[in-house]
Amino acid sequence: MFTGLVEGKARIVALDREGSGIRLGVAMGLLSDDVKLGDSICVSGCCLTVVRKEEQNCWFELGAETLSKTRFASMAIDQAINIERSLKVGDRMGGHFVTGHVDGLGTVSHRGNDGPWSTFRFTAPRNLMLQMVAKGSITVDGVSLTIVDASDTDFSVALIPHTLDVTTLGMLQVQDQVHLETDLLAKYAQRVFP
């Protein structure tokens, strides 16, 4: 379980094809200090298991299901990604409950900058839009955000300078794709009250 409060940016150092999957290598820097084999790490919004660790680099295995819901297959060496280690009992819950189970992809349809602030609009599949409401929570590339407004086809978020600086969201441009995870409570509500 995660909060969506990204701890830092990391860098991809390996993307090796293995059958229908990929072995992903990530340079995590000091964030790797207390990481051990089997730990869950939220990598740009996707919960992945550490399968190997060498110094400050960690490796993850991504199967066909993960690759079908994410954009890891199209990422590149040296690309920046968001990192968050899993919650520990007693940690503060500053964002919202994030599972790291990516629901699908969204696309940046608009970016408006106002000095150091930015407002983004993302298009998303209808099945995901049904789980979004204004002032509800959304996870974009692992970052916990509050939805400003939501329609049948898109939603918007307003980002503060700090978020733009410490996450990869500040690098986003129109047409870029992002990992989306809708709010856990919205999923259950939709299932119970279709």
mmCIF file of N, CA, C and O in Angstrom, residues 11 50 64 67 97 126 143 145 147 169 189 191:
data_model
loop_
_atom_site.group_PDB
_atom_site.id
_atom_site.type_symbol
_atom_site.label_atom_id
_atom_site.label_comp_id
_atom_site.label_asym_id
_atom_site.label_seq_id
_atom_site.Cartn_x
_atom_site.Cartn_y
_atom_site.Cartn_z
ATOM 1 N N ARG A 11 15.869 6.788 -12.142
ATOM 2 C CA ARG A 11 16.238 6.736 -13.556
ATOM 3 C C ARG A 11 16.300 5.285 -14.011
ATOM 4 O O ARG A 11 16.832 4.421 -13.321
ATOM 5 N N VAL A 50 10.828 -5.998 -5.885
ATOM 6 C CA VAL A 50 12.281 -6.008 -6.071
ATOM 7 C C VAL A 50 12.744 -7.457 -6.176
ATOM 8 O O VAL A 50 12.548 -8.254 -5.268
ATOM 9 N N ALA A 64 3.221 -9.839 -18.775
ATOM 10 C CA ALA A 64 2.355 -9.409 -19.879
ATOM 11 C C ALA A 64 1.185 -8.563 -19.394
ATOM 12 O O ALA A 64 0.827 -7.562 -20.031
ATOM 13 N N LEU A 67 2.426 -5.089 -18.548
ATOM 14 C CA LEU A 67 2.790 -4.375 -19.777
ATOM 15 C C LEU A 67 1.563 -3.948 -20.569
ATOM 16 O O LEU A 67 1.589 -2.926 -21.252
ATOM 17 N N PHE A 97 -5.225 6.322 -0.253
ATOM 18 C CA PHE A 97 -4.840 4.920 -0.381
ATOM 19 C C PHE A 97 -4.575 4.587 -1.846
ATOM 20 O O PHE A 97 -5.460 4.656 -2.685
ATOM 21 N N ARG A 126 -13.556 5.631 -20.852
ATOM 22 C CA ARG A 126 -14.841 5.880 -20.175
ATOM 23 C C ARG A 126 -14.997 5.064 -18.900
ATOM 24 O O ARG A 126 -15.502 5.555 -17.907
ATOM 25 N N VAL A 143 1.461 9.724 -8.469
ATOM 26 C CA VAL A 143 1.294 10.937 -7.673
ATOM 27 C C VAL A 143 -0.174 11.091 -7.272
ATOM 28 O O VAL A 143 -1.064 11.107 -8.130
ATOM 29 N N LEU A 145 -3.317 13.014 -6.512
ATOM 30 C CA LEU A 145 -3.799 14.329 -6.896
ATOM 31 C C LEU A 145 -5.297 14.437 -6.635
ATOM 32 O O LEU A 145 -6.004 13.430 -6.552
ATOM 33 N N ILE A 147 -8.829 15.767 -8.149
ATOM 34 C CA ILE A 147 -9.467 16.109 -9.417
ATOM 35 C C ILE A 147 -10.179 17.448 -9.266
ATOM 36 O O ILE A 147 -10.950 17.654 -8.324
ATOM 37 N N LEU A 169 5.875 14.811 -13.259
ATOM 38 C CA LEU A 169 4.733 15.490 -13.866
ATOM 39 C C LEU A 169 5.123 16.834 -14.472
ATOM 40 O O LEU A 169 4.506 17.281 -15.445
ATOM 41 N N ALA A 189 -17.634 1.246 -4.921
ATOM 42 C CA ALA A 189 -18.957 1.863 -5.050
ATOM 43 C C ALA A 189 -19.566 1.534 -6.407
ATOM 44 O O ALA A 189 -20.750 1.186 -6.507
ATOM 45 N N ARG A 191 -18.948 -1.062 -8.225
ATOM 46 C CA ARG A 191 -19.267 -2.500 -8.257
ATOM 47 C C ARG A 191 -20.574 -2.789 -7.516
ATOM 48 O O ARG A 191 -21.398 -3.589 -7.967
#
